Every structure is written in structure tokens, then in C-alpha cells.
CSV table of C-alpha atoms and ligand atoms in Angstrom, one decimal:
chain,number,residue,atom,x,y,z
A,1,MET,CA,-24.5,47.4,86.5
A,2,VAL,CA,-23.6,44.6,84.2
A,3,PHE,CA,-20.5,42.6,84.8
A,4,VAL,CA,-19.2,39.8,82.7
A,5,ASP,CA,-18.2,36.4,83.9
A,6,GLU,CA,-16.2,34.4,81.4
A,7,VAL,CA,-14.5,31.0,81.3
A,8,ILE,CA,-12.9,28.8,78.7
A,9,ILE,CA,-13.6,25.1,79.0
A,10,THR,CA,-13.0,22.1,77.0
A,11,VAL,CA,-15.5,19.3,76.3
A,12,LYS,CA,-14.6,16.0,74.8
A,13,ALA,CA,-17.4,13.5,74.0
A,14,GLY,CA,-16.6,9.8,74.5
A,15,ASP,CA,-15.1,7.8,71.6
A,16,GLY,CA,-17.1,4.9,70.3
A,17,GLY,CA,-15.9,1.4,71.1
A,18,ASN,CA,-14.3,-0.7,68.4
A,19,GLY,CA,-16.1,-3.5,66.7
A,20,CYS,CA,-14.8,-6.9,67.6
A,21,LEU,CA,-13.2,-9.5,65.4
A,22,ALA,CA,-14.2,-13.0,66.6
A,23,PHE,CA,-15.5,-16.3,65.3
A,24,ARG,CA,-17.6,-18.8,67.1
A,25,ARG,CA,-15.8,-21.7,68.5
A,26,GLU,CA,-18.1,-24.5,69.4
A,27,LYS,CA,-17.4,-28.1,70.0
A,28,PHE,CA,-18.0,-30.2,66.8
A,29,VAL,CA,-18.5,-27.1,64.7
A,30,PRO,CA,-15.2,-26.9,62.9
A,31,ARG,CA,-15.7,-23.4,61.5
A,32,GLY,CA,-18.2,-21.2,63.3
A,33,GLY,CA,-19.4,-18.0,61.8
A,34,PRO,CA,-18.2,-14.5,62.7
A,35,SER,CA,-19.4,-13.4,66.1
A,36,GLY,CA,-17.6,-10.0,66.8
A,37,GLY,CA,-20.1,-7.6,68.5
A,38,ASP,CA,-20.4,-3.9,67.8
A,39,GLY,CA,-18.7,-1.2,70.0
A,40,GLY,CA,-20.8,0.9,72.3
A,41,LYS,CA,-21.5,4.6,71.4
A,42,GLY,CA,-19.4,7.2,73.2
A,43,GLY,CA,-21.3,9.4,75.7
A,44,ASP,CA,-22.3,13.0,74.7
A,45,VAL,CA,-21.4,16.1,76.5
A,46,LEU,CA,-24.6,18.1,77.1
A,47,ILE,CA,-25.1,21.6,78.5
A,48,GLU,CA,-28.3,22.5,80.3
A,49,GLY,CA,-29.8,25.6,81.8
A,50,SER,CA,-29.9,25.7,85.5
A,51,GLN,CA,-31.9,27.7,88.0
A,52,GLN,CA,-29.4,27.2,90.7
A,53,HIS,CA,-26.4,28.7,89.1
A,54,ASN,CA,-26.1,32.5,88.8
A,55,THR,CA,-22.4,32.6,87.9
A,56,LEU,CA,-19.8,30.5,86.1
A,57,LEU,CA,-17.8,30.1,89.2
A,58,HIS,CA,-18.1,26.3,89.2
A,59,PHE,CA,-16.1,26.1,86.0
A,60,ARG,CA,-13.2,28.0,87.2
A,61,PHE,CA,-12.2,25.1,89.4
A,62,ASN,CA,-13.0,22.6,86.8
A,63,PRO,CA,-12.5,23.5,83.1
A,64,GLU,CA,-12.1,20.1,81.4
A,65,HIS,CA,-15.1,17.9,80.8
A,66,LYS,CA,-15.2,14.5,79.3
A,67,ALA,CA,-18.0,12.0,78.6
A,68,GLN,CA,-17.3,8.3,79.0
A,69,ARG,CA,-16.1,6.2,76.0
A,70,GLY,CA,-18.1,3.3,74.6
A,71,ALA,CA,-16.8,-0.1,75.4
A,72,HIS,CA,-15.4,-2.3,72.7
A,73,GLY,CA,-17.5,-5.0,71.2
A,74,GLU,CA,-16.9,-8.6,72.4
A,75,GLY,CA,-17.1,-12.1,71.1
A,76,SER,CA,-20.3,-14.1,71.0
A,77,ASN,CA,-22.0,-11.0,69.4
A,78,ARG,CA,-21.8,-9.0,72.6
A,79,LYS,CA,-22.2,-5.3,72.0
A,80,GLY,CA,-20.0,-3.0,74.1
A,81,ARG,CA,-21.7,-0.8,76.7
A,82,ASP,CA,-22.5,2.8,75.6
A,83,GLY,CA,-20.5,5.5,77.4
A,84,ALA,CA,-22.4,7.7,80.0
A,85,ASP,CA,-23.2,11.3,79.0
A,86,THR,CA,-21.8,14.2,80.9
A,87,VAL,CA,-24.1,17.1,81.7
A,88,LEU,CA,-22.8,20.6,82.4
A,89,ARG,CA,-25.0,23.2,84.0
A,90,VAL,CA,-25.0,26.9,83.2
A,91,PRO,CA,-27.2,29.8,84.3
A,92,ALA,CA,-29.8,31.3,82.0
A,93,GLY,CA,-28.2,34.2,80.1
A,94,CYS,CA,-25.1,32.2,79.4
A,95,VAL,CA,-23.8,32.4,75.8
A,96,ILE,CA,-21.7,29.6,74.4
A,97,TRP,CA,-19.0,30.4,71.8
A,98,GLU,CA,-16.6,28.2,69.9
A,99,ALA,CA,-13.4,29.6,71.4
A,100,ASP,CA,-11.1,29.2,68.4
A,101,THR,CA,-13.4,30.4,65.6
A,102,GLY,CA,-15.5,32.9,67.6
A,103,GLU,CA,-18.7,31.4,66.3
A,104,LYS,CA,-21.7,31.8,68.6
A,105,LEU,CA,-23.2,28.4,69.3
A,106,PHE,CA,-26.0,28.9,71.6
A,107,ASP,CA,-27.7,31.4,73.9
A,108,PHE,CA,-29.2,29.9,77.0
A,109,THR,CA,-32.2,32.0,77.8
A,110,ARG,CA,-34.1,29.6,80.0
A,111,ALA,CA,-33.4,27.0,82.6
A,112,ASP,CA,-35.2,24.1,80.8
A,113,GLN,CA,-33.0,24.2,77.7
A,114,ARG,CA,-30.6,21.4,77.1
A,115,LEU,CA,-28.3,20.9,74.1
A,116,VAL,CA,-25.8,18.3,72.9
A,117,ILE,CA,-22.6,20.3,72.6
A,118,ALA,CA,-20.2,17.4,71.7
A,119,LYS,CA,-21.5,14.2,70.2
A,120,GLY,CA,-20.1,10.9,71.2
A,121,GLY,CA,-18.5,8.7,68.6
A,122,ARG,CA,-20.6,5.9,67.2
A,123,GLY,CA,-19.7,2.4,68.0
A,124,GLY,CA,-17.8,0.5,65.3
A,125,ARG,CA,-19.4,-2.6,63.8
A,126,GLY,CA,-18.1,-6.0,64.7
A,127,ASN,CA,-17.3,-8.6,62.0
A,128,ALA,CA,-20.6,-10.4,62.5
A,129,ARG,CA,-22.2,-7.5,60.7
A,130,PHE,CA,-20.1,-8.0,57.6
A,131,ALA,CA,-21.1,-11.6,56.8
A,132,THR,CA,-22.6,-12.0,53.4
A,133,SER,CA,-23.5,-15.1,51.4
A,134,THR,CA,-20.3,-14.8,49.5
A,135,ASN,CA,-18.1,-13.9,52.5
A,136,GLN,CA,-19.1,-16.0,55.5
A,137,ALA,CA,-15.9,-15.4,57.4
A,138,PRO,CA,-15.3,-11.6,57.2
A,139,ARG,CA,-12.3,-10.3,59.0
A,140,ARG,CA,-13.5,-6.8,58.6
A,141,ILE,CA,-14.3,-4.6,61.5
A,142,GLU,CA,-14.8,-0.9,62.1
A,143,PRO,CA,-13.0,1.2,64.7
A,144,GLY,CA,-15.3,3.4,66.9
A,145,GLY,CA,-15.9,7.0,65.8
A,146,GLU,CA,-14.1,9.7,67.6
A,147,GLY,CA,-16.0,11.8,70.1
A,148,GLU,CA,-16.2,15.5,69.3
A,149,PHE,CA,-13.9,17.9,71.0
A,150,HIS,CA,-14.5,21.7,71.5
A,151,ARG,CA,-12.9,24.5,73.2
A,152,LEU,CA,-15.7,26.7,74.4
A,153,ARG,CA,-15.9,30.2,75.7
A,154,LEU,CA,-18.8,30.7,78.1
A,155,VAL,CA,-19.9,34.2,78.7
A,156,LEU,CA,-22.4,35.4,81.2
A,157,LYS,CA,-23.6,38.9,81.8
A,158,LEU,CA,-24.1,39.1,85.5
A,159,LEU,CA,-26.8,41.0,87.0
A,160,ALA,CA,-26.5,41.3,90.8
A,161,ASP,CA,-28.9,39.1,92.7
A,162,VAL,CA,-28.6,40.8,96.0
A,163,GLY,CA,-28.0,44.5,96.7
A,164,LEU,CA,-26.4,45.7,99.9
A,165,VAL,CA,-27.9,48.9,101.1
A,166,GLY,CA,-27.3,50.8,104.3
A,167,PHE,CA,-25.8,53.9,105.9
A,168,PRO,CA,-22.2,54.7,105.2
A,169,ASN,CA,-19.6,52.9,107.3
A,170,VAL,CA,-21.9,50.2,108.5
A,171,GLY,CA,-19.7,47.4,107.0
A,172,LYS,CA,-21.3,46.7,103.6
A,173,SER,CA,-18.0,46.4,101.8
A,174,SER,CA,-16.5,44.3,104.7
A,175,LEU,CA,-19.4,41.9,104.3
A,176,LEU,CA,-18.9,41.6,100.6
A,177,SER,CA,-15.2,40.9,101.0
A,178,ARG,CA,-16.1,38.2,103.6
A,179,ILE,CA,-18.7,36.3,101.4
A,180,SER,CA,-16.9,36.6,98.1
A,181,ALA,CA,-13.5,37.0,96.5
A,182,ALA,CA,-14.2,40.7,95.8
A,183,ARG,CA,-11.8,43.1,97.5
A,184,PRO,CA,-13.6,46.5,97.7
A,185,LYS,CA,-11.9,49.2,99.6
A,186,ILE,CA,-12.8,49.2,103.3
A,187,ALA,CA,-12.0,52.0,105.7
A,188,ASP,CA,-13.2,53.6,108.9
A,189,TYR,CA,-14.9,56.7,107.4
A,190,PRO,CA,-18.1,57.3,105.6
A,191,PHE,CA,-18.2,57.1,101.7
A,192,THR,CA,-15.3,54.8,101.4
A,193,THR,CA,-17.1,53.1,98.5
A,194,LEU,CA,-17.4,55.5,95.6
A,195,GLU,CA,-18.1,53.0,92.9
A,196,PRO,CA,-20.3,49.9,93.1
A,197,SER,CA,-18.6,46.6,93.1
A,198,LEU,CA,-19.8,43.0,92.6
A,199,GLY,CA,-18.8,39.8,94.2
A,200,MET,CA,-19.7,36.2,93.3
A,201,VAL,CA,-20.7,34.2,96.3
A,202,ARG,CA,-20.1,30.4,96.2
A,203,VAL,CA,-22.8,28.6,98.1
A,204,SER,CA,-21.7,25.1,97.1
A,205,GLU,CA,-20.2,23.3,94.1
A,206,GLU,CA,-23.6,23.7,92.4
A,207,GLU,CA,-24.8,27.1,93.5
A,208,SER,CA,-23.7,30.7,93.5
A,209,PHE,CA,-25.1,34.2,93.4
A,210,VAL,CA,-23.9,37.8,92.9
A,211,VAL,CA,-23.9,40.5,95.4
A,212,ALA,CA,-23.6,44.3,94.7
A,213,ASP,CA,-22.0,46.7,97.1
A,214,ILE,CA,-23.0,50.3,96.5
A,215,PRO,CA,-22.1,53.6,98.3
A,216,GLY,CA,-23.8,54.3,101.6
A,217,LEU,CA,-27.0,56.3,101.7
A,218,ILE,CA,-27.9,59.1,104.1
A,219,GLU,CA,-31.0,61.1,104.9
A,220,GLY,CA,-31.8,63.3,102.0
A,221,ALA,CA,-29.7,61.2,99.5
A,222,HIS,CA,-32.6,61.6,97.0
A,223,LEU,CA,-32.0,65.4,97.3
A,224,GLY,CA,-28.3,64.9,96.5
A,225,HIS,CA,-27.0,64.6,100.0
A,226,GLY,CA,-23.9,62.5,100.4
A,227,LEU,CA,-23.3,60.6,97.2
A,228,GLY,CA,-26.9,60.8,96.3
A,229,THR,CA,-29.1,58.0,95.1
A,230,ARG,CA,-27.9,57.5,91.5
A,231,PHE,CA,-26.1,54.4,92.5
A,232,LEU,CA,-29.4,52.8,93.3
A,233,ARG,CA,-29.9,52.1,89.6
A,234,HIS,CA,-27.2,49.4,90.0
A,235,ILE,CA,-29.4,47.5,92.3
A,236,GLU,CA,-32.7,48.2,90.5
A,237,ARG,CA,-32.7,44.8,88.9
A,238,THR,CA,-31.6,42.8,91.9
A,239,ARG,CA,-34.0,40.3,93.3
A,240,LEU,CA,-33.3,40.9,96.9
A,241,LEU,CA,-32.0,43.8,99.1
A,242,ALA,CA,-29.9,43.2,102.2
A,243,HIS,CA,-30.4,46.1,104.6
A,244,VAL,CA,-27.1,46.3,106.6
A,245,MET,CA,-27.3,47.9,110.1
A,246,ASP,CA,-24.4,48.5,112.3
A,247,VAL,CA,-25.2,47.2,115.8
A,248,SER,CA,-21.9,48.2,117.4
A,249,GLU,CA,-21.7,51.1,119.9
A,250,ARG,CA,-20.9,53.3,117.0
A,251,GLY,CA,-24.1,52.5,115.2
A,252,GLY,CA,-26.9,55.1,115.4
A,253,PRO,CA,-28.7,55.4,118.7
A,254,ASP,CA,-32.1,54.8,117.2
A,255,PRO,CA,-32.2,51.8,114.7
A,256,GLU,CA,-35.9,52.2,114.2
A,257,HIS,CA,-35.4,55.7,112.9
A,258,ASP,CA,-32.4,54.8,110.8
A,259,PHE,CA,-34.4,52.0,109.2
A,260,GLU,CA,-37.2,54.3,108.3
A,261,VAL,CA,-34.9,56.9,106.9
A,262,LEU,CA,-33.3,54.4,104.6
A,263,MET,CA,-36.6,52.9,103.5
A,264,GLU,CA,-37.7,56.4,102.5
A,265,GLU,CA,-34.6,57.0,100.4
A,266,LEU,CA,-35.3,53.7,98.7
A,267,ALA,CA,-38.9,54.6,98.1
A,268,SER,CA,-38.1,57.9,96.6
A,269,PHE,CA,-35.9,56.5,93.9
A,270,GLU,CA,-37.3,56.6,90.3
A,271,THR,CA,-38.2,52.9,90.4
A,272,PRO,CA,-39.2,52.6,94.0
A,273,LEU,CA,-37.0,50.0,95.7
A,274,ALA,CA,-38.8,49.8,99.0
A,275,GLY,CA,-41.1,47.1,97.8
A,276,LYS,CA,-38.4,44.7,96.9
A,277,PRO,CA,-37.9,41.6,99.0
A,278,MET,CA,-35.6,42.5,101.8
A,279,VAL,CA,-33.6,41.0,104.7
A,280,VAL,CA,-32.0,42.7,107.6
A,281,VAL,CA,-28.4,42.1,108.3
A,282,ALA,CA,-26.9,43.3,111.6
A,283,SER,CA,-23.2,43.9,111.3
A,284,LYS,CA,-20.3,44.1,113.7
A,285,THR,CA,-21.8,41.8,116.3
A,286,ASP,CA,-18.3,41.3,117.7
A,287,VAL,CA,-18.4,44.8,119.1
A,288,ALA,CA,-22.1,44.9,120.0
A,289,GLY,CA,-21.4,46.0,123.6
A,290,ASP,CA,-24.4,45.1,125.8
A,291,GLY,CA,-26.3,43.9,122.8
A,292,ALA,CA,-29.2,46.4,123.1
A,293,ARG,CA,-28.8,47.6,119.5
A,294,LEU,CA,-28.6,44.0,118.3
A,295,ARG,CA,-31.8,43.2,120.0
A,296,ALA,CA,-33.5,46.3,118.8
A,297,VAL,CA,-32.6,45.5,115.2
A,298,GLU,CA,-33.7,41.9,115.5
A,299,GLU,CA,-37.0,43.1,116.9
A,300,LEU,CA,-37.6,45.7,114.2
A,301,ALA,CA,-37.0,43.0,111.6
A,302,ALA,CA,-39.4,40.6,113.3
A,303,ARG,CA,-42.1,43.3,113.4
A,304,ARG,CA,-41.7,43.9,109.7
A,305,LYS,CA,-41.6,40.1,109.1
A,306,LEU,CA,-38.2,40.4,107.5
A,307,ARG,CA,-35.6,37.6,107.8
A,308,PHE,CA,-32.8,38.6,110.1
A,309,PHE,CA,-29.1,37.7,110.2
A,310,ALA,CA,-26.6,38.7,112.8
A,311,THR,CA,-23.1,38.9,111.4
A,312,SER,CA,-19.5,39.9,112.1
A,313,ALA,CA,-17.3,40.4,109.1
A,314,ALA,CA,-14.4,40.7,111.5
A,315,THR,CA,-14.8,37.3,113.2
A,316,GLY,CA,-16.9,35.5,110.5
A,317,ALA,CA,-19.7,34.9,113.0
A,318,GLY,CA,-23.0,34.4,111.2
A,319,ILE,CA,-21.4,34.7,107.7
A,320,GLN,CA,-22.1,31.1,106.6
A,321,GLU,CA,-25.7,31.4,107.8
A,322,LEU,CA,-26.1,34.6,105.8
A,323,ILE,CA,-24.8,32.9,102.7
A,324,TRP,CA,-27.2,30.0,103.1
A,325,GLY,CA,-30.1,32.2,104.0
A,326,LEU,CA,-29.6,34.5,101.0
A,327,ALA,CA,-29.3,31.5,98.7
A,328,GLU,CA,-32.5,30.0,100.1
A,329,ILE,CA,-34.4,33.2,99.7
A,330,LEU,CA,-33.2,33.6,96.1
A,331,ARG,CA,-34.3,30.0,95.3
A,332,GLU,CA,-37.7,30.8,96.7
A,333,ILE,CA,-37.9,34.0,94.6
A,334,GLY,CA,-36.7,32.2,91.4
A,335,ARG,CA,-35.4,33.8,88.3
A,336,PRO,CA,-37.4,35.6,85.6
A,337,GLU,CA,-37.3,33.7,82.3
A,338,PRO,CA,-36.3,35.6,79.2
A,339,GLU,CA,-37.2,34.7,75.6
A,340,ILE,CA,-35.9,31.6,73.7
A,341,GLU,CA,-33.6,31.9,70.7
A,342,ASP,CA,-33.2,29.6,67.7
A,343,THR,CA,-30.2,27.4,67.2
A,344,ASP,CA,-29.1,24.8,64.6
A,345,LEU,CA,-27.6,22.6,67.3
A,346,PRO,CA,-29.6,19.6,68.5
A,347,LEU,CA,-31.8,20.7,71.3
A,348,VAL,CA,-33.2,18.1,73.7
A,349,ALA,CA,-36.5,18.3,75.5
A,350,PHE,CA,-35.8,18.4,79.1
A,351,LYS,CA,-37.7,18.4,82.3
A,352,PRO,CA,-35.8,20.2,85.1
A,353,GLY,CA,-34.5,17.7,87.6
A,354,GLN,CA,-34.5,14.7,85.2
A,355,ALA,CA,-31.5,12.4,85.4
A,356,PRO,CA,-28.7,12.9,82.8
A,357,GLY,CA,-29.8,11.6,79.4
A,358,ARG,CA,-29.0,8.3,78.0
A,359,GLU,CA,-29.0,7.1,74.4
A,360,GLY,CA,-32.5,6.6,73.2
A,361,GLU,CA,-34.0,9.3,75.3
A,362,ARG,CA,-32.9,11.8,72.7
A,363,GLU,CA,-34.0,11.8,69.1
B,401,GTP,N1,-15.2,45.4,114.7
B,401,GTP,C1,-15.7,45.3,113.4
B,401,GTP,N2,-15.5,46.3,112.5
B,401,GTP,C2,-16.0,46.2,111.3
B,401,GTP,C3,-16.8,45.0,110.9
B,401,GTP,N3,-17.2,45.2,109.6
B,401,GTP,C4,-16.7,46.4,109.2
B,401,GTP,N4,-16.0,47.0,110.2
B,401,GTP,C5,-15.3,48.2,110.1
B,401,GTP,O1,-16.2,49.3,109.8
B,401,GTP,C6,-15.6,50.2,109.0
B,401,GTP,C7,-16.4,50.5,107.7
B,401,GTP,O2,-16.4,49.3,107.0
B,401,GTP,P1,-16.8,49.3,105.4
B,401,GTP,O3,-16.9,47.9,105.0
B,401,GTP,O4,-15.8,50.1,104.7
B,401,GTP,O5,-18.2,50.0,105.5
B,401,GTP,P2,-19.2,50.4,104.3
B,401,GTP,O6,-20.6,50.2,104.7
B,401,GTP,O7,-18.8,49.7,103.0
B,401,GTP,O8,-18.9,51.9,104.2
B,401,GTP,P3,-19.1,53.0,102.9
B,401,GTP,O9,-18.5,52.3,101.7
B,401,GTP,O10,-18.3,54.2,103.4
B,401,GTP,O11,-20.5,53.2,102.8
B,401,GTP,C8,-14.2,49.7,108.7
B,401,GTP,O12,-13.3,50.3,109.6
B,401,GTP,C9,-14.3,48.3,109.0
B,401,GTP,O13,-13.0,47.7,109.4
B,401,GTP,C10,-17.0,44.0,111.9
B,401,GTP,O14,-17.7,43.0,111.7
B,401,GTP,N5,-16.5,44.2,113.1
B,402,MG,MG1,-18.1,50.5,101.3
């Protein structure tokens, strides 16, 4: 299942500082020479690929981005300070378009790509630069250049990072609605979910991932029982499966058996899914009764060396731990890196984790 995340943002590079008009004033030197310094260069707006981001959610809250302007030049030939750059981070797979013309600017295919999307204005020259043998007291200065402005459309095709699998009615959709803004249908009967749905989970300002909720599976699903296994193709490309198990009194009497049945259904799909990284999520802990099922599920996860999370979508217990845990595991797994594409825009060599670029580091 491919789902598109799209945002419009504006980027404005810093304007250059103006050149300064000044003359030296020294004691006993009646007419000092020109001494106006140059303005500083405006900061650039850069966009770089990021491993941490899997969605464009962080731009929704924050669509306008500016880099700092250059400071004006000053007397005594002092150059204005250069404006600081602003660096925006996007997931690999993000395509950048000029919003108004529809022109495609760049396709981020890897996390180590970085590009200058809006160039800062150059600093204007101060009058000291215009002195010549015939004009020793120039009054000419240059204003700073304007920083570039763009309205950009960022488009990302989302592939789910985590697939929720489990029997019908165990609370998969309830979990999705707890951890994301998605509002899948939730009801107290099996096969409420008939269509897969995706939700974007915000881990922090800087991190997010995508979860897919699919219809429940039952024994014999690969033979067409229940809704069958065709929905499994929607989670074929996820990096992680979360196996949701109901630990309430209404959950199955034998979690071990239930777990095995589900694993067999996953294994029987065209592309076997049973080998994917998996975590076990106990659901409905608020109605876990004497806790026997909860302990049994925790133990079966431990025996299989699978990370275990106990959650209640009803009370929110364990939900934050689940979000952090899934994010951590996804970070460990990493993202596959697709191919690079050519661009005319200035690309900047970049080591992941390096501090935002300054003038001089580029070129
Ligand atoms: N008490 C309690 N009930 C829950 C919890 N999570 C889900 N439920 C209830 O369990 C029922 C099934 O929830 P769903 O989220 O629709 O389950 P599902 O796994 O998506 O079900 P299908 O889409 O049919 O496979 C609903 O009545 C929910 O209100 C929970 O944490 N505590
Ligand atoms: Mg559901």
C-alpha cells in the first residue's frame, strides 16, 4: 500500500548585508580614506536526507523556514557577519517540487544527500572597495543581494514501516488510533477492518514512522478463510511486524497456540512474512483479569527472544513505551537505500551527523 504524504512549505534564504559607507576619521588626518566594510552573505536554506524521518509530519506544524540575513558592513573596514544557514531534513524518497511552476527540483533517494534549495544573497560591497587612483573618496556602496525564496511542494510516497498483525478483534485498529491521528473503524466484532489503513506516528519533533493496520487473520486464512491473506501484501515491505495479542479474558485460552497459528498464516503467504523482525504487543491490559494470559504472552515472547510490550488502548498504559520501542527497533534495522538521481541544483557533500554547513564548507 502506498500512501502519499504531501506538504507545502516556504523557504527564504537570508538577504545579504549592505555595504557600508564610511571614511576614516583620525586625529591629525584631515581627510581619511574610505573605510566602509562589506555586508555579510545571507544564510542558505539547505535540505538534507535523514534516516530518522519516515514522514513529513514535522513540516505540518512548521511550514515556513528562513535562513539568517547577513549583517551590514561597518566602518573601519569591518565586514558584516555571514547569516547562519538553515537545514531542513526530509526522509529518503521525498521529492521536491517548485509549487507554483510544478517543476521537479530534486528526488531524495538517500539519507546522505544535501542540497542548497535557496541561496543566500551576497553581501554588498562597502565604499572601501570602490577607491581608485582617480576617486579616492568614493561614496558608492552596494546593497546586499536578496536571498532566494521558493514555495515548495514536498511529496513522499509512504511505505509502512510497521505492520500490525493479529487475530480479529484483538484491538489492532484501537492501537493505531492511539498512536497516530488515523481513525480506523473500531467495533466489538471480528472483521471490523475491511480495508488497510495507515497512520503516521510522531515520536518526537525529529522522528516519525508509519504503521499499517490490516484486517485480522484467522486459522486457514491462506485457504481463504475469513478475509483471507491478500491484505498481507500491504505489509510485505514493512520493516517490522507487531504481533498483537488480546490478553483480556476474551482473548483465546491458549496464547501459545494462537501465536503459532498466526505465524503459520504469515509463513504461508507468497513472500513468507514469518521471518521479518517482529515484536509482541499484548493488548487490553486494562481488562487482563488475574493477569494469567498477560504473563503467558510475555513468556512466549521471551522464549522466542521477541521484544514485548504490554498496552491498553483504552487507558493509554504502555502506549508511549510502545512508540519509543518501535522507533528504537526501526532505527536499529535502518532503511534500505535506493539509487541516486541526477540534478542540476548544487549538491553538497555531506557526512550524516555533521553540523549545519557554513560558508566555505561548500564549493
Ligand atoms: N477494554 C479494552 N477494550 C479494547 C482495547 N482495545 C480495543 N478494545 C476493544 O476491542 C474491540 C476490537 O477492537 P478493534 O480495534 O476494532 O480490533 P481489531 O483488531 O482492529 O479488529 P478487526 O479489525 O476486526 O480485526 C473494540 O470493541 C474495542 O473497543 C483496550 O485496550 N481495552
Ligand atoms: Mg481493525
